[in-house]
Tab-separated table of C-alpha atoms and ligand atoms in Angstrom:
chain	number	residue	atom	x	y	z
A	1	MET	CA	-12.931	-104.160	-50.300
A	2	ALA	CA	-13.448	-103.551	-54.019
A	3	SER	CA	-12.088	-106.223	-56.366
A	4	LYS	CA	-9.701	-103.765	-57.961
A	5	LYS	CA	-6.371	-105.264	-58.857
A	6	TYR	CA	-3.401	-103.003	-58.296
A	7	ASP	CA	-0.014	-103.156	-59.942
A	8	PHE	CA	1.647	-103.043	-56.523
A	9	LEU	CA	0.631	-103.867	-53.007
A	10	VAL	CA	3.106	-101.930	-50.869
A	11	VAL	CA	3.435	-103.295	-47.348
A	12	GLY	CA	4.671	-100.500	-45.109
A	13	ALA	CA	4.122	-96.740	-45.368
A	14	GLY	CA	7.639	-95.856	-44.187
A	15	MET	CA	10.429	-94.386	-46.273
A	16	PHE	CA	10.869	-97.323	-48.656
A	17	GLY	CA	7.163	-97.887	-49.193
A	18	ALA	CA	6.343	-94.200	-49.621
A	19	THR	CA	9.221	-93.635	-52.063
A	20	PHE	CA	8.478	-96.745	-54.102
A	21	SER	CA	4.761	-96.036	-54.358
A	22	ARG	CA	5.393	-92.390	-55.313
A	23	LEU	CA	7.764	-93.429	-58.111
A	24	ALA	CA	5.419	-96.164	-59.306
A	25	THR	CA	2.412	-93.820	-59.256
A	26	ASP	CA	4.351	-91.150	-61.153
A	27	ALA	CA	5.134	-93.826	-63.752
A	28	GLY	CA	1.415	-94.556	-64.190
A	29	LYS	CA	1.205	-97.670	-61.981
A	30	SER	CA	-1.477	-98.221	-59.379
A	31	CYS	CA	-0.510	-98.872	-55.756
A	32	LEU	CA	-2.253	-99.867	-52.584
A	33	VAL	CA	-0.200	-99.068	-49.498
A	34	ILE	CA	-1.001	-100.852	-46.236
A	35	ASP	CA	0.623	-100.470	-42.840
A	36	LYS	CA	-0.076	-102.274	-39.596
A	37	ARG	CA	0.536	-99.144	-37.571
A	38	GLU	CA	-2.221	-96.588	-37.109
A	39	HIS	CA	-0.168	-93.956	-38.911
A	40	ILE	CA	2.002	-93.438	-42.005
A	41	ALA	CA	5.701	-92.415	-42.080
A	42	GLY	CA	7.131	-95.470	-40.271
A	43	ASN	CA	9.805	-94.538	-37.772
A	44	CYS	CA	10.098	-91.046	-39.287
A	45	TYR	CA	6.663	-90.243	-37.844
A	46	THR	CA	6.412	-86.926	-36.041
A	47	GLU	CA	3.493	-85.597	-34.025
A	48	ASN	CA	2.681	-82.160	-32.745
A	49	VAL	CA	2.841	-81.922	-28.948
A	50	GLU	CA	2.404	-78.472	-27.403
A	51	GLY	CA	3.309	-76.871	-30.734
A	52	ILE	CA	6.534	-78.890	-31.001
A	53	ASN	CA	7.190	-81.513	-33.695
A	54	VAL	CA	8.095	-84.603	-31.689
A	55	HIS	CA	10.062	-87.403	-33.393
A	56	ARG	CA	8.155	-90.284	-31.828
A	57	TYR	CA	10.593	-93.011	-32.834
A	58	GLY	CA	13.860	-91.203	-32.245
A	59	PRO	CA	15.569	-88.272	-33.920
A	60	HIS	CA	15.638	-88.202	-37.707
A	61	ILE	CA	17.987	-85.753	-39.349
A	62	PHE	CA	18.002	-85.830	-43.110
A	63	HIS	CA	21.388	-85.641	-44.817
A	64	CYS	CA	22.706	-86.678	-48.231
A	65	ASN	CA	25.114	-85.808	-51.008
A	66	ASP	CA	23.029	-87.064	-53.866
A	67	ASP	CA	21.383	-84.390	-56.037
A	68	ASP	CA	18.549	-86.667	-57.201
A	69	ILE	CA	17.637	-87.787	-53.688
A	70	TRP	CA	17.737	-84.208	-52.416
A	71	ALA	CA	15.570	-83.015	-55.331
A	72	PHE	CA	13.145	-85.865	-54.626
A	73	VAL	CA	12.554	-85.036	-50.954
A	74	ASN	CA	12.305	-81.332	-51.743
A	75	ARG	CA	9.238	-82.066	-53.850
A	76	PHE	CA	7.394	-82.882	-50.637
A	77	ALA	CA	8.830	-80.582	-47.985
A	78	LYS	CA	10.724	-77.415	-47.345
A	79	PHE	CA	13.812	-78.277	-45.299
A	80	ASN	CA	15.170	-76.103	-42.514
A	81	ASN	CA	18.900	-75.624	-42.041
A	82	PHE	CA	19.304	-77.736	-38.889
A	83	ARG	CA	22.848	-78.973	-38.319
A	84	ASN	CA	23.373	-81.747	-35.812
A	85	SER	CA	26.028	-80.987	-33.189
A	86	PRO	CA	25.410	-83.339	-30.290
A	87	VAL	CA	27.224	-83.040	-26.994
A	88	ALA	CA	28.198	-85.943	-24.781
A	89	MET	CA	27.989	-85.873	-20.995
A	90	HIS	CA	30.535	-87.934	-19.070
A	91	ASN	CA	30.958	-87.604	-15.292
A	92	GLY	CA	29.413	-84.128	-15.366
A	93	LYS	CA	31.670	-82.875	-18.140
A	94	MET	CA	30.437	-82.018	-21.626
A	95	TYR	CA	32.272	-83.008	-24.812
A	96	SER	CA	31.495	-81.862	-28.299
A	97	LEU	CA	30.676	-84.454	-30.979
A	98	PRO	CA	31.676	-85.649	-33.493
A	99	PHE	CA	35.378	-85.962	-32.704
A	100	SER	CA	36.877	-82.607	-33.663
A	101	MET	CA	39.253	-79.944	-32.349
A	102	TYR	CA	36.523	-79.029	-29.825
A	103	THR	CA	36.583	-82.576	-28.412
A	104	PHE	CA	40.383	-82.773	-28.387
A	105	ASN	CA	40.556	-79.419	-26.629
A	106	GLN	CA	38.015	-80.508	-23.995
A	107	MET	CA	39.785	-83.849	-23.517
A	108	TRP	CA	43.432	-82.761	-23.432
A	109	GLY	CA	43.540	-78.951	-23.525
A	110	VAL	CA	45.289	-79.021	-26.917
A	111	THR	CA	44.685	-76.013	-29.150
A	112	THR	CA	46.212	-76.892	-32.519
A	113	PRO	CA	45.706	-79.787	-34.968
A	114	GLU	CA	49.390	-80.683	-34.622
A	115	GLU	CA	49.089	-81.121	-30.859
A	116	ALA	CA	45.922	-83.176	-31.328
A	117	TYR	CA	47.566	-85.472	-33.916
A	118	LYS	CA	50.469	-85.967	-31.531
A	119	LYS	CA	48.187	-86.891	-28.634
A	120	ILE	CA	46.259	-89.410	-30.739
A	121	GLU	CA	49.423	-90.812	-32.303
A	122	GLU	CA	50.815	-91.490	-28.781
A	123	GLN	CA	47.818	-93.482	-27.658
A	124	LYS	CA	46.236	-94.986	-30.710
A	125	LEU	CA	46.241	-98.703	-31.431
A	126	LYS	CA	48.651	-99.576	-34.234
A	127	LEU	CA	47.665	-102.590	-36.282
A	128	ASP	CA	49.323	-104.104	-39.343
A	129	ARG	CA	45.925	-105.228	-40.644
A	130	GLU	CA	42.446	-103.770	-40.997
A	131	PRO	CA	40.519	-103.311	-37.716
A	132	GLU	CA	38.236	-106.274	-37.214
A	133	ASN	CA	35.688	-104.856	-34.819
A	134	LEU	CA	34.333	-101.609	-33.391
A	135	GLU	CA	36.805	-101.479	-30.504
A	136	GLU	CA	39.838	-101.887	-32.741
A	137	GLN	CA	38.463	-99.389	-35.205
A	138	ALA	CA	37.808	-96.773	-32.515
A	139	LEU	CA	41.205	-97.270	-30.854
A	140	THR	CA	43.021	-96.909	-34.172
A	141	LEU	CA	41.051	-93.771	-35.037
A	142	VAL	CA	40.997	-91.769	-31.794
A	143	GLY	CA	43.074	-93.630	-29.202
A	144	HIS	CA	42.556	-94.708	-25.601
A	145	ASP	CA	41.128	-91.597	-23.868
A	146	ILE	CA	38.309	-90.842	-26.266
A	147	TYR	CA	37.466	-94.516	-26.618
A	148	HIS	CA	37.177	-94.972	-22.852
A	149	THR	CA	35.339	-91.697	-22.185
A	150	LEU	CA	32.970	-91.381	-25.116
A	151	ILE	CA	32.674	-94.660	-26.977
A	152	LYS	CA	33.135	-97.887	-25.039
A	153	ASP	CA	30.365	-97.748	-22.437
A	154	TYR	CA	27.988	-95.810	-24.662
A	155	THR	CA	28.303	-98.438	-27.394
A	156	ARG	CA	27.972	-101.363	-24.982
A	157	LYS	CA	24.897	-99.781	-23.406
A	158	GLN	CA	23.363	-98.918	-26.749
A	159	TRP	CA	23.907	-102.245	-28.526
A	160	GLN	CA	23.970	-104.454	-25.394
A	161	LYS	CA	27.018	-106.097	-26.899
A	162	ASP	CA	30.734	-105.793	-26.309
A	163	PRO	CA	32.290	-103.383	-28.868
A	164	LYS	CA	34.648	-106.246	-29.750
A	165	ASP	CA	31.617	-108.136	-31.080
A	166	LEU	CA	30.320	-105.276	-33.219
A	167	PRO	CA	31.352	-104.371	-36.765
A	168	ALA	CA	33.948	-101.634	-37.331
A	169	SER	CA	31.589	-99.938	-39.801
A	170	ILE	CA	29.306	-98.635	-37.014
A	171	ILE	CA	31.897	-96.239	-35.620
A	172	LYS	CA	32.947	-95.112	-39.096
A	173	ARG	CA	29.600	-93.333	-39.279
A	174	LEU	CA	31.152	-90.608	-37.122
A	175	PRO	CA	33.616	-88.114	-38.612
A	176	VAL	CA	37.009	-87.526	-36.979
A	177	ARG	CA	38.185	-84.008	-37.851
A	178	PHE	CA	41.200	-81.936	-37.035
A	179	THR	CA	39.226	-78.733	-37.546
A	180	TRP	CA	36.900	-76.636	-35.393
A	181	ASP	CA	33.832	-78.040	-37.115
A	182	ASN	CA	31.265	-79.881	-35.041
A	183	ASN	CA	28.764	-80.739	-37.770
A	184	TYR	CA	27.905	-84.412	-37.176
A	185	PHE	CA	27.543	-85.073	-40.892
A	186	ASN	CA	29.785	-84.340	-43.847
A	187	ASP	CA	26.968	-84.217	-46.389
A	188	LYS	CA	26.294	-81.118	-48.459
A	189	TYR	CA	22.524	-81.315	-47.962
A	190	GLN	CA	21.145	-81.428	-44.414
A	191	GLY	CA	17.972	-80.433	-42.619
A	192	ILE	CA	14.593	-81.419	-41.247
A	193	PRO	CA	11.242	-80.920	-43.013
A	194	GLU	CA	9.527	-77.785	-41.760
A	195	GLY	CA	6.360	-78.871	-39.961
A	196	GLY	CA	7.731	-82.389	-39.355
A	197	TYR	CA	8.099	-85.610	-41.324
A	198	THR	CA	4.458	-86.686	-41.214
A	199	GLY	CA	3.438	-83.808	-43.494
A	200	MET	CA	6.201	-84.749	-45.903
A	201	PHE	CA	4.915	-88.340	-46.067
A	202	GLU	CA	1.345	-87.112	-46.595
A	203	LYS	CA	2.585	-85.277	-49.665
A	204	MET	CA	4.631	-88.262	-50.876
A	205	LEU	CA	1.517	-90.406	-50.661
A	206	GLU	CA	-0.855	-87.849	-52.193
A	207	GLY	CA	-3.337	-89.513	-54.560
A	208	ILE	CA	-2.296	-93.018	-53.436
A	209	GLU	CA	-4.659	-95.355	-51.603
A	210	VAL	CA	-3.338	-95.939	-48.083
A	211	ARG	CA	-4.814	-98.150	-45.363
A	212	THR	CA	-3.319	-97.922	-41.901
A	213	SER	CA	-4.024	-100.379	-39.031
A	214	THR	CA	-3.926	-103.105	-41.705
A	215	ASP	CA	-1.735	-106.127	-41.091
A	216	TYR	CA	-0.476	-107.892	-44.223
A	217	LEU	CA	0.922	-110.942	-42.443
A	218	ALA	CA	-2.369	-111.549	-40.656
A	219	ASP	CA	-3.995	-112.428	-44.014
A	220	ARG	CA	-1.374	-112.513	-46.680
A	221	SER	CA	-3.233	-114.750	-49.146
A	222	PHE	CA	-6.052	-112.187	-49.290
A	223	TRP	CA	-3.654	-109.260	-49.747
A	224	ASN	CA	-1.536	-111.047	-52.346
A	225	LYS	CA	-4.616	-111.320	-54.558
A	226	GLN	CA	-5.022	-107.551	-54.635
A	227	ALA	CA	-1.970	-106.806	-56.762
A	228	ASP	CA	0.361	-108.218	-59.385
A	229	GLN	CA	3.422	-107.572	-57.255
A	230	VAL	CA	4.125	-107.108	-53.574
A	231	VAL	CA	6.626	-104.674	-52.098
A	232	PHE	CA	7.461	-105.860	-48.603
A	233	THR	CA	9.281	-103.565	-46.170
A	234	GLY	CA	8.824	-105.413	-42.869
A	235	LYS	CA	11.141	-107.836	-41.079
A	236	ILE	CA	12.465	-110.376	-43.558
A	237	ASP	CA	12.667	-113.174	-40.958
A	238	GLU	CA	9.033	-112.633	-40.033
A	239	TYR	CA	7.991	-112.714	-43.713
A	240	PHE	CA	9.477	-116.209	-43.934
A	241	GLY	CA	7.866	-117.340	-40.678
A	242	PHE	CA	11.252	-117.334	-38.866
A	243	GLN	CA	12.002	-120.633	-40.636
A	244	LEU	CA	15.774	-120.082	-40.569
A	245	GLY	CA	15.792	-118.589	-37.078
A	246	GLU	CA	15.196	-115.129	-35.621
A	247	LEU	CA	17.287	-112.145	-36.583
A	248	GLU	CA	18.129	-109.776	-33.735
A	249	TYR	CA	17.298	-106.086	-33.774
A	250	ARG	CA	18.181	-103.325	-31.379
A	251	THR	CA	15.111	-101.942	-29.666
A	252	LEU	CA	14.525	-98.991	-27.371
A	253	LYS	CA	12.081	-97.519	-24.938
A	254	PHE	CA	11.236	-93.873	-25.432
A	255	ASP	CA	10.411	-92.032	-22.230
A	256	THR	CA	8.814	-88.763	-23.358
A	257	ASN	CA	7.837	-85.935	-21.011
A	258	ILE	CA	6.527	-82.410	-21.292
A	259	VAL	CA	8.650	-80.165	-19.078
A	260	ALA	CA	7.630	-76.740	-17.805
A	261	SER	CA	10.783	-75.114	-19.054
A	262	GLU	CA	11.473	-73.107	-22.168
A	263	ASN	CA	14.852	-74.710	-22.669
A	264	VAL	CA	15.905	-77.837	-20.790
A	265	GLN	CA	19.290	-78.818	-22.199
A	266	GLY	CA	20.118	-76.180	-24.811
A	267	ASN	CA	20.635	-78.715	-27.597
A	268	ALA	CA	18.630	-81.226	-29.649
A	269	VAL	CA	20.794	-84.194	-28.639
A	270	VAL	CA	22.782	-84.865	-25.459
A	271	ASN	CA	24.476	-88.283	-25.239
A	272	TYR	CA	25.196	-89.928	-21.883
A	273	THR	CA	28.307	-91.994	-22.334
A	274	GLU	CA	28.623	-93.445	-18.796
A	275	ALA	CA	27.638	-97.045	-18.085
A	276	ASN	CA	25.640	-96.180	-14.945
A	277	VAL	CA	23.156	-93.799	-16.605
A	278	PRO	CA	20.362	-95.989	-18.039
A	279	TRP	CA	19.582	-93.853	-21.093
A	280	THR	CA	21.916	-93.336	-24.041
A	281	ARG	CA	20.676	-89.898	-24.956
A	282	ILE	CA	18.104	-87.215	-24.268
A	283	ILE	CA	16.416	-85.492	-27.185
A	284	GLU	CA	14.897	-82.024	-26.793
A	285	HIS	CA	12.672	-81.840	-29.834
A	286	LYS	CA	12.175	-78.079	-30.142
A	287	HIS	CA	15.860	-77.630	-30.932
A	288	PHE	CA	15.445	-79.500	-34.219
A	289	GLU	CA	14.011	-76.204	-35.397
A	290	PRO	CA	16.892	-73.756	-35.647
A	291	GLY	CA	16.645	-71.223	-32.866
A	292	GLY	CA	14.312	-73.543	-30.944
A	293	ARG	CA	10.560	-73.165	-31.200
A	294	LYS	CA	9.290	-70.374	-28.939
A	295	THR	CA	7.083	-72.212	-26.470
A	296	SER	CA	7.014	-71.926	-22.687
A	297	SER	CA	7.288	-75.699	-22.268
A	298	SER	CA	9.508	-78.288	-23.878
A	299	VAL	CA	9.261	-81.970	-24.834
A	300	ILE	CA	12.164	-84.240	-24.009
A	301	THR	CA	12.673	-87.936	-24.739
A	302	LYS	CA	15.046	-90.292	-22.977
A	303	GLU	CA	16.197	-93.216	-25.146
A	304	ILE	CA	16.577	-96.329	-23.051
A	305	PRO	CA	17.978	-99.527	-24.625
A	306	ASP	CA	15.727	-102.532	-24.166
A	307	ASP	CA	16.156	-106.294	-24.589
A	308	TRP	CA	15.021	-107.540	-27.961
A	309	SER	CA	12.092	-109.892	-28.434
A	310	ARG	CA	10.006	-110.342	-31.576
A	311	GLU	CA	6.936	-108.431	-30.389
A	312	LYS	CA	8.935	-105.222	-29.777
A	313	VAL	CA	9.618	-102.517	-32.360
A	314	PRO	CA	12.757	-103.268	-34.383
A	315	TYR	CA	14.860	-100.111	-34.770
A	316	TYR	CA	18.341	-101.204	-35.801
A	317	PRO	CA	19.589	-104.388	-37.467
A	318	ILE	CA	22.638	-105.860	-35.736
A	319	GLY	CA	25.502	-106.369	-38.131
A	320	ASP	CA	27.466	-108.996	-36.200
A	321	LYS	CA	28.596	-112.254	-37.773
A	322	ALA	CA	25.770	-114.517	-36.642
A	323	ASN	CA	23.010	-112.148	-37.764
A	324	THR	CA	24.725	-111.304	-41.035
A	325	GLU	CA	25.081	-115.007	-41.862
A	326	MET	CA	21.439	-115.684	-41.060
A	327	PHE	CA	20.340	-112.694	-43.126
A	328	LYS	CA	22.280	-113.978	-46.139
A	329	GLN	CA	20.277	-117.187	-45.983
A	330	TYR	CA	17.024	-115.233	-45.847
A	331	GLU	CA	18.254	-113.159	-48.786
A	332	THR	CA	18.653	-116.352	-50.810
A	333	LEU	CA	15.061	-117.276	-50.012
A	334	ALA	CA	13.922	-113.745	-50.915
A	335	ALA	CA	15.597	-113.958	-54.319
A	336	LYS	CA	13.444	-117.005	-55.071
A	337	GLU	CA	10.196	-115.418	-53.937
A	338	PRO	CA	8.266	-114.665	-57.134
A	339	GLY	CA	6.654	-111.248	-57.529
A	340	VAL	CA	7.924	-109.828	-54.249
A	341	ILE	CA	10.339	-106.930	-53.854
A	342	PHE	CA	12.026	-106.615	-50.463
A	343	GLY	CA	13.265	-103.184	-49.395
A	344	GLY	CA	14.193	-100.936	-46.494
A	345	ARG	CA	16.025	-101.247	-43.177
A	346	LEU	CA	14.112	-104.306	-42.017
A	347	SER	CA	13.878	-106.247	-45.268
A	348	GLU	CA	17.443	-105.567	-46.396
A	349	TYR	CA	18.658	-105.858	-42.785
A	350	LYS	CA	20.941	-102.839	-43.200
A	351	TYR	CA	21.755	-99.914	-40.908
A	352	TYR	CA	20.389	-97.517	-43.513
A	353	ASP	CA	19.932	-93.779	-43.112
A	354	MET	CA	16.810	-92.248	-44.650
A	355	HIS	CA	18.538	-91.129	-47.835
A	356	GLN	CA	19.950	-94.616	-48.371
A	357	VAL	CA	16.469	-96.100	-48.114
A	358	ILE	CA	15.269	-93.652	-50.765
A	359	GLY	CA	18.274	-94.577	-52.928
A	360	SER	CA	17.455	-98.255	-52.543
A	361	ALA	CA	13.793	-97.707	-53.508
A	362	MET	CA	14.856	-95.642	-56.511
A	363	SER	CA	17.237	-98.281	-57.779
A	364	LYS	CA	14.849	-101.175	-57.152
A	365	PHE	CA	12.087	-99.379	-59.008
A	366	ALA	CA	14.419	-98.440	-61.877
A	367	ARG	CA	15.547	-102.073	-62.179
A	368	LEU	CA	11.936	-103.132	-62.452
A	369	GLN	CA	11.430	-100.658	-65.272
A	370	GLY	CA	14.438	-102.142	-67.027
A	371	GLY	CA	16.591	-99.171	-66.013
B	23	UDP	N1	29.020	-93.447	-30.641
B	23	UDP	C1	29.692	-93.415	-29.449
B	23	UDP	N2	29.522	-92.363	-28.601
B	23	UDP	C2	28.698	-91.324	-28.913
B	23	UDP	C3	28.007	-91.338	-30.144
B	23	UDP	C4	28.172	-92.423	-30.985
B	23	UDP	O1	30.419	-94.356	-29.128
B	23	UDP	O2	28.572	-90.409	-28.080
B	23	UDP	C5	29.203	-94.628	-31.520
B	23	UDP	C6	28.281	-95.786	-31.109
B	23	UDP	O3	28.979	-96.989	-31.301
B	23	UDP	C7	27.147	-95.653	-32.107
B	23	UDP	C8	27.900	-95.196	-33.365
B	23	UDP	O4	28.910	-94.331	-32.866
B	23	UDP	O5	26.468	-96.862	-32.305
B	23	UDP	C9	27.045	-94.508	-34.405
B	23	UDP	O6	26.378	-93.424	-33.819
B	23	UDP	P1	25.181	-92.661	-34.534
B	23	UDP	O7	25.009	-91.370	-33.842
B	23	UDP	O8	25.415	-92.665	-36.000
B	23	UDP	O9	23.946	-93.599	-34.173
B	23	UDP	P2	22.368	-93.358	-34.441
B	23	UDP	O10	22.132	-91.885	-34.444
B	23	UDP	O11	22.053	-94.027	-35.750
B	23	UDP	O12	21.721	-94.040	-33.295
């Protein structure tokens, strides 16, 4: 490799790395981006299978309220007008998500917001303090029936933890609405890049040197010499050689199949909320394109929770007490690490959405510029 010294070595070509290196390059800095995977785009990566853009690492639906973040991503892609409206299957019955008048109607036959309020009021958990965990939060928000049909077993299956041991914040991601509106997100900007995320990342990284299949941690002293500063977006515990212990992550198996059917489930996302179905949801990728892509076959992916171990792909940080405490200790180490910027879902150990990762990269870069 040439002896060129870069301003930044960016470890990871996912959302944090791609955003940071774009901003730095636009500001006249030089970046070298490396990624141990054989492709860019991190977990946003999409690939074309039978003419369908398949989200290889799970569904990614872009949504945000921030004008600057929306303007930023629109530099690199045209977004379609996809709106996420998942349905949940429980004992052969379908329920609309998020929790809205559709769900209340399917659950109890109620037809007005007043009747729905009354039903929830009758069965919700009443606390004289803030809910302390996911179960309490869910029971105070939607009451017994919805919790036991749509939340409890799904959450336990998905996180492999009792909802009593999970943070309340996880369930607050979902809106509860007393209107006939089944849009999963409240944000004013929503959609998916036309042509898939990989093309969007190619544009973000245009003119920037990128090396895939390149593992930073396998030879970090060599890589550190290539740049003045390092931007690290991998697992923070791994960066520090697990010296304070191992953080846990939620991992999954993706079982993807091409099916000889034009339309398998009629929706992009169907959740399976029963304990005895091994997968949490089935994704039918063509429906991420409004109207569904016109192909005679379809690609579906079952998401199956898997036990965590350090050689598996980390998808979600786990925000319980033990992991949060351990992360704080790693964060203290990170603050003392000279010339290294830590960012993204794995380095900040946060259940970030894509737009939040972009926001984090923007603010970390601005801070560096004295902004
Ligand atoms: N959730 C649930 N039942 C559902 C969908 C979601 O109980 O049918 C809960 C579950 O605890 C989950 C959380 O809501 O972890 C957040 O769901 P979200 O769809 O935001 O998860 P993601 O898409 O990030 O996997």
